[in-house]
């Protein structure tokens, strides 16, 4: 029996495989699997779990253990696709002679690996991480911890969930169906239980236990990462880069009837403003003229240090060969975009990302995997 070819999907900061009915890599497995099959590449696509805010070494070790558990050392070859911080986990795991755990499994994994593809990854940090080091950011993380680890906190969430679900039903009676509120209520809130074994509490508990990545993802912190991590010569490194124009709001009367979208749009503007502030002493590397031209063609506008996908600066996302530059926000590329039908759009950036753009993005990733496959 021929050995398998494995492709691992690695989630990013605040990442998960699924919580309730919400999947992190929504429809990615299917899109990538179809694109690989069109090229005659047989592969098993594996969604990985992660520790959402843990330090990169701990996340990389979690990835290592999952590769072993899925039979990675017996595979024909390995491929990794990391979204956001997941791309950094992959880079650390594949670093020659890295020591994450006892033994030499990291080196054996590295020798079997053919591609390491990052998708909107903060290779040079993101100013957004600095916000989580502020008083407001730390307060937010403390609140999330309390909600996960105390009965009172879980009770508060349950009560709020019931109120939100009721509001969603009231919306339906008023003729406003399939709103973001409906999707959250159906996919997550209606399934929450007080039991601490509920996946939501486990997820929040992971955040409470380790928030090491917050410091490491700052532009200052990522310099230490770059000093310790190097690329493996025999691995093809590629990246998918995203960005959106600066949000500009125009009043629309129909917005008055969609307060959920207004609130989410305001959140996106806030995140975009934070991520657009380049550090005065830690500038992003300047790409070549050819790369800058490719970025401009894909995004439809010139890329400056202020351009981002709402979470990660676009220039921070470049590492290895640019496979695709796409006008999209940070979550569009993993399937959470407005035009994806009933998919929840948690960052309504107005980028206009479409199902065709989604398929084209994952087709470019499949092409890179196919090119490196043996």
mmCIF file of C-alpha atoms in Angstrom:
data_model
loop_
_atom_site.group_PDB
_atom_site.id
_atom_site.type_symbol
_atom_site.label_atom_id
_atom_site.label_comp_id
_atom_site.label_asym_id
_atom_site.label_seq_id
_atom_site.Cartn_x
_atom_site.Cartn_y
_atom_site.Cartn_z
ATOM 1 C CA UNK A 1 0.000 0.000 0.000
ATOM 2 C CA UNK A 2 1.536 3.383 -1.017
ATOM 3 C CA UNK A 3 2.293 5.831 1.749
ATOM 4 C CA UNK A 4 0.009 8.849 2.205
ATOM 5 C CA UNK A 5 0.680 12.456 1.329
ATOM 6 C CA UNK A 6 -0.514 14.631 4.232
ATOM 7 C CA UNK A 7 -1.450 18.323 4.162
ATOM 8 C CA UNK A 8 -1.838 19.951 7.593
ATOM 9 C CA UNK A 9 -4.018 23.049 8.071
ATOM 10 C CA UNK A 10 -2.730 25.036 11.059
ATOM 11 C CA UNK A 11 -4.984 27.707 12.643
ATOM 12 C CA UNK A 12 -3.788 31.051 13.910
ATOM 13 C CA UNK A 13 -4.002 33.283 16.987
ATOM 14 C CA UNK A 14 -7.306 32.659 18.832
ATOM 15 C CA UNK A 15 -7.567 29.632 16.533
ATOM 16 C CA UNK A 16 -9.597 26.446 16.974
ATOM 17 C CA UNK A 17 -10.753 23.533 14.853
ATOM 18 C CA UNK A 18 -14.424 24.085 15.651
ATOM 19 C CA UNK A 19 -16.466 25.565 18.498
ATOM 20 C CA UNK A 20 -20.109 24.622 18.333
ATOM 21 C CA UNK A 21 -20.986 24.584 14.647
ATOM 22 C CA UNK A 22 -18.383 27.240 13.824
ATOM 23 C CA UNK A 23 -15.447 25.811 11.860
ATOM 24 C CA UNK A 24 -12.164 27.737 11.631
ATOM 25 C CA UNK A 25 -11.182 26.500 8.159
ATOM 26 C CA UNK A 26 -14.684 26.777 6.740
ATOM 27 C CA UNK A 27 -14.900 24.822 3.468
ATOM 28 C CA UNK A 28 -11.114 25.005 3.061
ATOM 29 C CA UNK A 29 -10.677 21.240 3.213
ATOM 30 C CA UNK A 30 -13.133 20.759 0.359
ATOM 31 C CA UNK A 31 -11.754 23.591 -1.789
ATOM 32 C CA UNK A 32 -8.150 22.493 -1.322
ATOM 33 C CA UNK A 33 -9.017 18.830 -1.837
ATOM 34 C CA UNK A 34 -10.807 19.599 -5.118
ATOM 35 C CA UNK A 35 -7.920 21.744 -6.344
ATOM 36 C CA UNK A 36 -5.372 19.027 -5.544
ATOM 37 C CA UNK A 37 -7.500 16.368 -7.228
ATOM 38 C CA UNK A 38 -7.693 18.452 -10.425
ATOM 39 C CA UNK A 39 -3.897 18.252 -10.528
ATOM 40 C CA UNK A 40 -3.839 14.525 -9.925
ATOM 41 C CA UNK A 41 -2.423 14.950 -6.415
ATOM 42 C CA UNK A 42 -3.780 12.462 -3.883
ATOM 43 C CA UNK A 43 -3.563 13.849 -0.369
ATOM 44 C CA UNK A 44 -5.301 13.708 2.980
ATOM 45 C CA UNK A 45 -6.047 17.173 4.361
ATOM 46 C CA UNK A 46 -5.842 17.347 8.159
ATOM 47 C CA UNK A 47 -7.250 20.155 10.299
ATOM 48 C CA UNK A 48 -5.065 20.747 13.346
ATOM 49 C CA UNK A 49 -6.028 21.901 16.808
ATOM 50 C CA UNK A 50 -3.941 24.543 18.552
ATOM 51 C CA UNK A 51 -3.546 26.451 21.793
ATOM 52 C CA UNK A 52 -5.203 29.743 20.801
ATOM 53 C CA UNK A 53 -2.942 32.320 22.487
ATOM 54 C CA UNK A 54 -0.063 30.145 23.689
ATOM 55 C CA UNK A 55 3.579 30.874 22.949
ATOM 56 C CA UNK A 56 4.824 29.899 19.496
ATOM 57 C CA UNK A 57 7.129 27.129 20.849
ATOM 58 C CA UNK A 58 4.200 25.547 22.698
ATOM 59 C CA UNK A 59 1.972 25.833 19.629
ATOM 60 C CA UNK A 60 4.738 24.328 17.477
ATOM 61 C CA UNK A 61 5.066 21.426 19.905
ATOM 62 C CA UNK A 62 1.298 20.869 19.770
ATOM 63 C CA UNK A 63 1.599 20.762 15.983
ATOM 64 C CA UNK A 64 4.517 18.321 16.217
ATOM 65 C CA UNK A 65 2.484 15.973 18.388
ATOM 66 C CA UNK A 66 -0.449 16.069 15.994
ATOM 67 C CA UNK A 67 1.792 15.238 13.050
ATOM 68 C CA UNK A 68 3.021 12.195 14.968
ATOM 69 C CA UNK A 69 -0.519 11.196 15.988
ATOM 70 C CA UNK A 70 -1.705 11.342 12.362
ATOM 71 C CA UNK A 71 1.085 9.056 11.198
ATOM 72 C CA UNK A 72 3.231 11.840 9.785
ATOM 73 C CA UNK A 73 6.520 9.980 10.183
ATOM 74 C CA UNK A 74 5.156 7.158 8.026
ATOM 75 C CA UNK A 75 3.844 9.509 5.340
ATOM 76 C CA UNK A 76 5.182 9.740 1.828
ATOM 77 C CA UNK A 77 5.592 13.488 2.248
ATOM 78 C CA UNK A 78 4.256 16.346 4.365
ATOM 79 C CA UNK A 79 2.885 19.769 3.479
ATOM 80 C CA UNK A 80 1.880 22.548 5.867
ATOM 81 C CA UNK A 81 -0.514 25.469 5.375
ATOM 82 C CA UNK A 82 -0.587 27.864 8.326
ATOM 83 C CA UNK A 83 -3.074 30.694 8.638
ATOM 84 C CA UNK A 84 -1.964 33.762 10.606
ATOM 85 C CA UNK A 85 0.168 32.678 13.599
ATOM 86 C CA UNK A 86 -0.116 29.111 12.331
ATOM 87 C CA UNK A 87 2.443 30.038 9.676
ATOM 88 C CA UNK A 88 4.918 30.906 12.429
ATOM 89 C CA UNK A 89 4.259 27.598 14.182
ATOM 90 C CA UNK A 90 5.155 25.817 10.953
ATOM 91 C CA UNK A 91 8.343 27.833 10.435
ATOM 92 C CA UNK A 92 9.543 27.015 13.958
ATOM 93 C CA UNK A 93 8.743 23.309 13.677
ATOM 94 C CA UNK A 94 10.671 23.048 10.397
ATOM 95 C CA UNK A 95 13.760 24.999 11.507
ATOM 96 C CA UNK A 96 16.866 22.805 11.025
ATOM 97 C CA UNK A 97 18.141 21.341 14.305
ATOM 98 C CA UNK A 98 15.382 23.026 16.318
ATOM 99 C CA UNK A 99 14.797 21.531 19.763
ATOM 100 C CA UNK A 100 11.136 21.719 20.793
ATOM 101 C CA UNK A 101 10.938 18.354 22.580
ATOM 102 C CA UNK A 102 13.189 15.455 23.508
ATOM 103 C CA UNK A 103 14.290 13.270 20.625
ATOM 104 C CA UNK A 104 14.645 14.117 16.951
ATOM 105 C CA UNK A 105 11.064 14.050 15.670
ATOM 106 C CA UNK A 106 11.271 17.690 14.550
ATOM 107 C CA UNK A 107 14.172 16.840 12.247
ATOM 108 C CA UNK A 108 12.396 13.778 10.875
ATOM 109 C CA UNK A 109 9.289 15.850 10.168
ATOM 110 C CA UNK A 110 11.428 18.471 8.466
ATOM 111 C CA UNK A 111 13.064 15.926 6.165
ATOM 112 C CA UNK A 112 9.641 14.699 4.999
ATOM 113 C CA UNK A 113 8.258 18.183 4.388
ATOM 114 C CA UNK A 114 7.987 19.567 0.859
ATOM 115 C CA UNK A 115 6.041 22.846 1.293
ATOM 116 C CA UNK A 116 5.420 25.399 4.045
ATOM 117 C CA UNK A 117 2.755 27.887 3.000
ATOM 118 C CA UNK A 118 1.714 30.821 5.146
ATOM 119 C CA UNK A 119 -1.603 32.615 4.711
ATOM 120 C CA UNK A 120 -1.825 36.205 6.049
ATOM 121 C CA UNK A 121 0.892 35.420 8.608
ATOM 122 C CA UNK A 122 2.576 38.181 10.684
ATOM 123 C CA UNK A 123 6.152 37.228 9.769
ATOM 124 C CA UNK A 124 7.287 40.656 10.942
ATOM 125 C CA UNK A 125 4.715 41.106 13.697
ATOM 126 C CA UNK A 126 1.548 43.123 13.932
ATOM 127 C CA UNK A 127 0.881 46.343 15.878
ATOM 128 C CA UNK A 128 -2.405 44.763 16.953
ATOM 129 C CA UNK A 129 -0.458 42.539 19.355
ATOM 130 C CA UNK A 130 0.802 45.636 21.151
ATOM 131 C CA UNK A 131 -2.810 46.494 21.962
ATOM 132 C CA UNK A 132 -3.248 43.226 23.849
ATOM 133 C CA UNK A 133 -0.340 44.281 26.062
ATOM 134 C CA UNK A 134 -2.201 47.462 27.008
ATOM 135 C CA UNK A 135 -4.457 47.787 30.046
ATOM 136 C CA UNK A 136 -7.548 47.446 27.851
ATOM 137 C CA UNK A 137 -6.212 44.368 26.074
ATOM 138 C CA UNK A 138 -5.172 42.634 29.268
ATOM 139 C CA UNK A 139 -8.575 43.430 30.779
ATOM 140 C CA UNK A 140 -10.259 41.748 27.814
ATOM 141 C CA UNK A 141 -8.171 38.598 28.271
ATOM 142 C CA UNK A 142 -8.873 38.570 32.018
ATOM 143 C CA UNK A 143 -12.617 38.821 31.370
ATOM 144 C CA UNK A 144 -12.424 35.918 28.913
ATOM 145 C CA UNK A 145 -10.508 33.901 31.512
ATOM 146 C CA UNK A 146 -13.141 34.582 34.171
ATOM 147 C CA UNK A 147 -15.908 33.512 31.831
ATOM 148 C CA UNK A 148 -14.184 30.182 31.281
ATOM 149 C CA UNK A 149 -13.015 29.314 34.781
ATOM 150 C CA UNK A 150 -15.792 30.435 37.144
ATOM 151 C CA UNK A 151 -19.353 29.249 37.492
ATOM 152 C CA UNK A 152 -20.529 32.854 37.740
ATOM 153 C CA UNK A 153 -18.761 33.701 34.500
ATOM 154 C CA UNK A 154 -20.263 30.752 32.661
ATOM 155 C CA UNK A 155 -23.675 31.648 34.087
ATOM 156 C CA UNK A 156 -23.309 35.186 32.779
ATOM 157 C CA UNK A 157 -22.504 33.917 29.303
ATOM 158 C CA UNK A 158 -25.447 31.496 29.354
ATOM 159 C CA UNK A 159 -27.823 34.278 30.331
ATOM 160 C CA UNK A 160 -26.431 36.548 27.625
ATOM 161 C CA UNK A 161 -26.679 33.725 25.078
ATOM 162 C CA UNK A 162 -30.356 33.223 25.862
ATOM 163 C CA UNK A 163 -30.986 36.969 25.543
ATOM 164 C CA UNK A 164 -29.180 37.135 22.201
ATOM 165 C CA UNK A 165 -31.032 34.071 20.902
ATOM 166 C CA UNK A 166 -34.310 35.730 21.916
ATOM 167 C CA UNK A 167 -33.275 38.922 20.109
ATOM 168 C CA UNK A 168 -32.528 36.858 17.009
ATOM 169 C CA UNK A 169 -36.039 35.369 17.117
ATOM 170 C CA UNK A 170 -37.540 38.843 17.543
ATOM 171 C CA UNK A 171 -35.596 39.906 14.461
ATOM 172 C CA UNK A 172 -37.217 37.066 12.535
ATOM 173 C CA UNK A 173 -40.675 38.202 13.581
ATOM 174 C CA UNK A 174 -39.803 41.652 12.236
ATOM 175 C CA UNK A 175 -38.850 40.136 8.890
ATOM 176 C CA UNK A 176 -35.071 40.403 9.350
ATOM 177 C CA UNK A 177 -33.847 36.852 8.767
ATOM 178 C CA UNK A 178 -30.394 35.332 8.293
ATOM 179 C CA UNK A 179 -28.603 38.242 9.969
ATOM 180 C CA UNK A 180 -25.201 37.871 11.678
ATOM 181 C CA UNK A 181 -27.139 37.583 14.938
ATOM 182 C CA UNK A 182 -29.123 34.632 13.584
ATOM 183 C CA UNK A 183 -25.949 32.875 12.462
ATOM 184 C CA UNK A 184 -24.195 33.328 15.811
ATOM 185 C CA UNK A 185 -27.281 32.110 17.678
ATOM 186 C CA UNK A 186 -27.670 29.053 15.436
ATOM 187 C CA UNK A 187 -24.004 28.102 15.183
ATOM 188 C CA UNK A 188 -22.793 28.719 18.731
ATOM 189 C CA UNK A 189 -25.018 30.279 21.372
ATOM 190 C CA UNK A 190 -27.854 27.770 21.187
ATOM 191 C CA UNK A 191 -25.374 24.957 21.890
ATOM 192 C CA UNK A 192 -23.629 26.388 24.960
ATOM 193 C CA UNK A 193 -23.969 24.325 28.143
ATOM 194 C CA UNK A 194 -23.015 25.129 31.730
ATOM 195 C CA UNK A 195 -20.893 21.953 31.858
ATOM 196 C CA UNK A 196 -17.188 22.845 31.965
ATOM 197 C CA UNK A 197 -16.573 20.122 29.368
ATOM 198 C CA UNK A 198 -18.379 22.232 26.784
ATOM 199 C CA UNK A 199 -15.940 23.065 23.923
ATOM 200 C CA UNK A 200 -16.458 26.809 24.423
ATOM 201 C CA UNK A 201 -15.231 26.703 28.025
ATOM 202 C CA UNK A 202 -12.307 24.518 27.023
ATOM 203 C CA UNK A 203 -11.387 27.036 24.347
ATOM 204 C CA UNK A 204 -11.569 29.997 26.739
ATOM 205 C CA UNK A 205 -9.669 27.954 29.328
ATOM 206 C CA UNK A 206 -6.783 27.523 26.861
ATOM 207 C CA UNK A 207 -6.627 31.318 26.553
ATOM 208 C CA UNK A 208 -6.585 31.661 30.332
ATOM 209 C CA UNK A 209 -3.699 29.207 30.720
ATOM 210 C CA UNK A 210 -1.224 30.674 28.225
ATOM 211 C CA UNK A 211 -1.097 34.042 26.473
ATOM 212 C CA UNK A 212 2.568 33.905 25.484
ATOM 213 C CA UNK A 213 1.984 34.657 21.802
ATOM 214 C CA UNK A 214 0.697 38.139 22.628
ATOM 215 C CA UNK A 215 4.194 39.407 23.373
ATOM 216 C CA UNK A 216 5.855 37.346 20.641
ATOM 217 C CA UNK A 217 3.656 38.766 17.862
ATOM 218 C CA UNK A 218 4.617 42.379 18.490
ATOM 219 C CA UNK A 219 7.084 43.866 15.970
ATOM 220 C CA UNK A 220 9.656 43.957 18.780
ATOM 221 C CA UNK A 221 9.050 40.374 19.871
ATOM 222 C CA UNK A 222 9.108 38.912 16.388
ATOM 223 C CA UNK A 223 12.732 40.000 15.951
ATOM 224 C CA UNK A 224 13.736 37.404 18.545
ATOM 225 C CA UNK A 225 11.697 34.819 16.651
ATOM 226 C CA UNK A 226 13.479 35.671 13.404
ATOM 227 C CA UNK A 227 16.850 35.385 15.119
ATOM 228 C CA UNK A 228 16.034 31.847 16.297
ATOM 229 C CA UNK A 229 14.176 30.482 13.265
ATOM 230 C CA UNK A 230 15.498 29.712 9.786
ATOM 231 C CA UNK A 231 14.125 28.159 6.614
ATOM 232 C CA UNK A 232 14.925 24.599 5.610
ATOM 233 C CA UNK A 233 16.749 24.507 2.259
ATOM 234 C CA UNK A 234 14.788 21.600 0.775
ATOM 235 C CA UNK A 235 11.342 23.047 1.655
ATOM 236 C CA UNK A 236 9.436 25.346 -0.725
ATOM 237 C CA UNK A 237 8.208 28.354 1.270
ATOM 238 C CA UNK A 238 5.321 30.365 -0.131
ATOM 239 C CA UNK A 239 2.778 32.882 1.089
ATOM 240 C CA UNK A 240 -0.698 34.207 0.401
ATOM 241 C CA UNK A 241 -0.878 37.938 1.073
ATOM 242 C CA UNK A 242 -4.060 39.949 1.687
ATOM 243 C CA UNK A 243 -5.034 43.561 2.187
ATOM 244 C CA UNK A 244 -8.016 45.903 1.985
ATOM 245 C CA UNK A 245 -8.378 49.611 1.273
ATOM 246 C CA UNK A 246 -8.738 51.935 4.238
ATOM 247 C CA UNK A 247 -12.361 51.685 5.424
ATOM 248 C CA UNK A 248 -14.450 54.670 4.395
ATOM 249 C CA UNK A 249 -17.972 54.919 5.716
ATOM 250 C CA UNK A 250 -20.913 56.471 3.929
ATOM 251 C CA UNK A 251 -24.283 56.717 5.632
ATOM 252 C CA UNK A 252 -26.880 54.331 4.242
ATOM 253 C CA UNK A 253 -30.430 54.354 5.533
ATOM 254 C CA UNK A 254 -30.650 50.568 5.419
ATOM 255 C CA UNK A 255 -27.820 50.408 7.966
ATOM 256 C CA UNK A 256 -30.350 51.485 10.589
ATOM 257 C CA UNK A 257 -32.049 48.121 10.128
ATOM 258 C CA UNK A 258 -28.861 46.064 10.489
ATOM 259 C CA UNK A 259 -27.276 47.120 13.803
ATOM 260 C CA UNK A 260 -25.243 43.898 14.078
ATOM 261 C CA UNK A 261 -23.385 44.641 10.868
ATOM 262 C CA UNK A 262 -22.861 48.250 11.915
ATOM 263 C CA UNK A 263 -21.259 47.049 15.164
ATOM 264 C CA UNK A 264 -19.042 44.502 13.394
ATOM 265 C CA UNK A 265 -18.051 47.078 10.804
ATOM 266 C CA UNK A 266 -17.062 49.473 13.599
ATOM 267 C CA UNK A 267 -14.958 46.699 15.136
ATOM 268 C CA UNK A 268 -13.210 46.164 11.805
ATOM 269 C CA UNK A 269 -12.435 49.881 11.470
ATOM 270 C CA UNK A 270 -10.923 49.825 14.959
ATOM 271 C CA UNK A 271 -8.764 46.763 14.233
ATOM 272 C CA UNK A 272 -7.695 48.190 10.872
ATOM 273 C CA UNK A 273 -6.633 51.475 12.474
ATOM 274 C CA UNK A 274 -4.512 49.646 15.076
ATOM 275 C CA UNK A 275 -2.866 47.308 12.557
ATOM 276 C CA UNK A 276 -2.008 50.182 10.212
ATOM 277 C CA UNK A 277 0.368 51.867 12.654
ATOM 278 C CA UNK A 278 3.893 50.853 11.645
ATOM 279 C CA UNK A 279 6.370 50.712 14.528
ATOM 280 C CA UNK A 280 8.789 53.673 14.265
ATOM 281 C CA UNK A 281 11.843 51.510 15.023
ATOM 282 C CA UNK A 282 10.865 48.133 13.545
ATOM 283 C CA UNK A 283 10.050 48.764 9.896
ATOM 284 C CA UNK A 284 8.857 45.990 7.584
ATOM 285 C CA UNK A 285 11.348 44.734 4.990
ATOM 286 C CA UNK A 286 10.944 46.352 1.588
ATOM 287 C CA UNK A 287 9.987 43.804 -1.086
ATOM 288 C CA UNK A 288 11.546 43.884 -4.541
ATOM 289 C CA UNK A 289 9.993 45.917 -7.335
ATOM 290 C CA UNK A 290 8.613 42.715 -8.888
ATOM 291 C CA UNK A 291 6.928 41.675 -5.634
ATOM 292 C CA UNK A 292 5.520 45.173 -5.072
ATOM 293 C CA UNK A 293 4.051 45.076 -8.588
ATOM 294 C CA UNK A 294 2.474 41.648 -7.926
ATOM 295 C CA UNK A 295 0.954 42.880 -4.674
ATOM 296 C CA UNK A 296 -0.474 45.964 -6.376
ATOM 297 C CA UNK A 297 -1.995 43.857 -9.185
ATOM 298 C CA UNK A 298 -3.657 41.478 -6.756
ATOM 299 C CA UNK A 299 -4.964 44.110 -4.353
ATOM 300 C CA UNK A 300 -5.800 46.759 -6.932
ATOM 301 C CA UNK A 301 -3.806 49.491 -5.188
ATOM 302 C CA UNK A 302 -0.230 50.229 -4.100
ATOM 303 C CA UNK A 303 0.930 48.660 -0.841
ATOM 304 C CA UNK A 304 2.369 50.893 1.863
ATOM 305 C CA UNK A 305 3.229 50.092 5.518
ATOM 306 C CA UNK A 306 -0.257 51.346 6.451
ATOM 307 C CA UNK A 307 -2.045 48.705 4.331
ATOM 308 C CA UNK A 308 -3.322 45.650 6.195
ATOM 309 C CA UNK A 309 -5.982 42.948 6.120
ATOM 310 C CA UNK A 310 -7.476 44.425 9.281
ATOM 311 C CA UNK A 311 -5.274 42.316 11.560
ATOM 312 C CA UNK A 312 -1.827 41.900 9.962
ATOM 313 C CA UNK A 313 0.014 44.519 7.875
ATOM 314 C CA UNK A 314 0.302 43.340 4.284
ATOM 315 C CA UNK A 315 4.062 43.890 4.108
ATOM 316 C CA UNK A 316 4.454 41.765 7.247
ATOM 317 C CA UNK A 317 2.853 38.813 5.449
ATOM 318 C CA UNK A 318 5.552 38.345 2.803
ATOM 319 C CA UNK A 319 7.808 35.308 3.275
ATOM 320 C CA UNK A 320 9.097 33.089 0.499
ATOM 321 C CA UNK A 321 7.431 33.138 -2.914
ATOM 322 C CA UNK A 322 4.222 35.157 -3.146
ATOM 323 C CA UNK A 323 1.681 32.632 -4.428
ATOM 324 C CA UNK A 324 -1.315 34.949 -4.404
ATOM 325 C CA UNK A 325 -2.044 38.555 -3.492
ATOM 326 C CA UNK A 326 -5.742 38.994 -2.856
ATOM 327 C CA UNK A 327 -8.041 41.846 -1.895
ATOM 328 C CA UNK A 328 -9.434 40.317 1.271
ATOM 329 C CA UNK A 329 -9.461 40.650 5.027
ATOM 330 C CA UNK A 330 -7.825 38.338 7.545
ATOM 331 C CA UNK A 331 -10.733 35.887 7.800
ATOM 332 C CA UNK A 332 -12.024 36.054 4.220
ATOM 333 C CA UNK A 333 -9.238 33.746 3.074
ATOM 334 C CA UNK A 334 -10.314 30.914 5.400
ATOM 335 C CA UNK A 335 -13.936 31.049 4.312
ATOM 336 C CA UNK A 336 -15.558 33.606 6.602
ATOM 337 C CA UNK A 337 -16.742 36.260 4.167
ATOM 338 C CA UNK A 338 -20.004 38.009 3.377
ATOM 339 C CA UNK A 339 -20.651 36.382 0.008
ATOM 340 C CA UNK A 340 -20.088 32.851 1.299
ATOM 341 C CA UNK A 341 -23.815 32.351 1.755
ATOM 342 C CA UNK A 342 -24.583 31.455 5.349
ATOM 343 C CA UNK A 343 -21.004 31.700 6.537
ATOM 344 C CA UNK A 344 -20.514 34.140 9.398
ATOM 345 C CA UNK A 345 -18.555 37.238 8.374
ATOM 346 C CA UNK A 346 -16.874 38.306 11.598
ATOM 347 C CA UNK A 347 -14.826 41.055 9.879
ATOM 348 C CA UNK A 348 -17.110 42.830 7.377
ATOM 349 C CA UNK A 349 -14.323 44.718 5.609
ATOM 350 C CA UNK A 350 -16.223 45.438 2.420
ATOM 351 C CA UNK A 351 -13.401 43.856 0.410
ATOM 352 C CA UNK A 352 -15.889 42.176 -1.909
ATOM 353 C CA UNK A 353 -14.257 38.774 -1.541
ATOM 354 C CA UNK A 354 -16.192 36.201 -3.595
ATOM 355 C CA UNK A 355 -16.485 32.414 -3.858
ATOM 356 C CA UNK A 356 -14.417 32.610 -7.056
ATOM 357 C CA UNK A 357 -11.668 34.509 -5.205
ATOM 358 C CA UNK A 358 -11.796 31.952 -2.390
ATOM 359 C CA UNK A 359 -11.401 29.070 -4.848
ATOM 360 C CA UNK A 360 -8.612 30.890 -6.705
ATOM 361 C CA UNK A 361 -6.721 31.436 -3.456
ATOM 362 C CA UNK A 362 -6.783 27.782 -2.487
ATOM 363 C CA UNK A 363 -6.117 26.751 -6.078
ATOM 364 C CA UNK A 364 -2.856 28.731 -5.923
ATOM 365 C CA UNK A 365 -1.947 26.898 -2.729
ATOM 366 C CA UNK A 366 -2.773 23.544 -4.346
ATOM 367 C CA UNK A 367 -0.589 24.458 -7.337
ATOM 368 C CA UNK A 368 2.370 25.098 -5.015
ATOM 369 C CA UNK A 369 1.834 21.779 -3.226
ATOM 370 C CA UNK A 370 1.524 19.929 -6.549
ATOM 371 C CA UNK A 371 4.721 21.528 -7.862
ATOM 372 C CA UNK A 372 6.706 20.365 -4.821
ATOM 373 C CA UNK A 373 5.168 16.888 -4.621
ATOM 374 C CA UNK A 374 7.087 13.788 -5.681
#
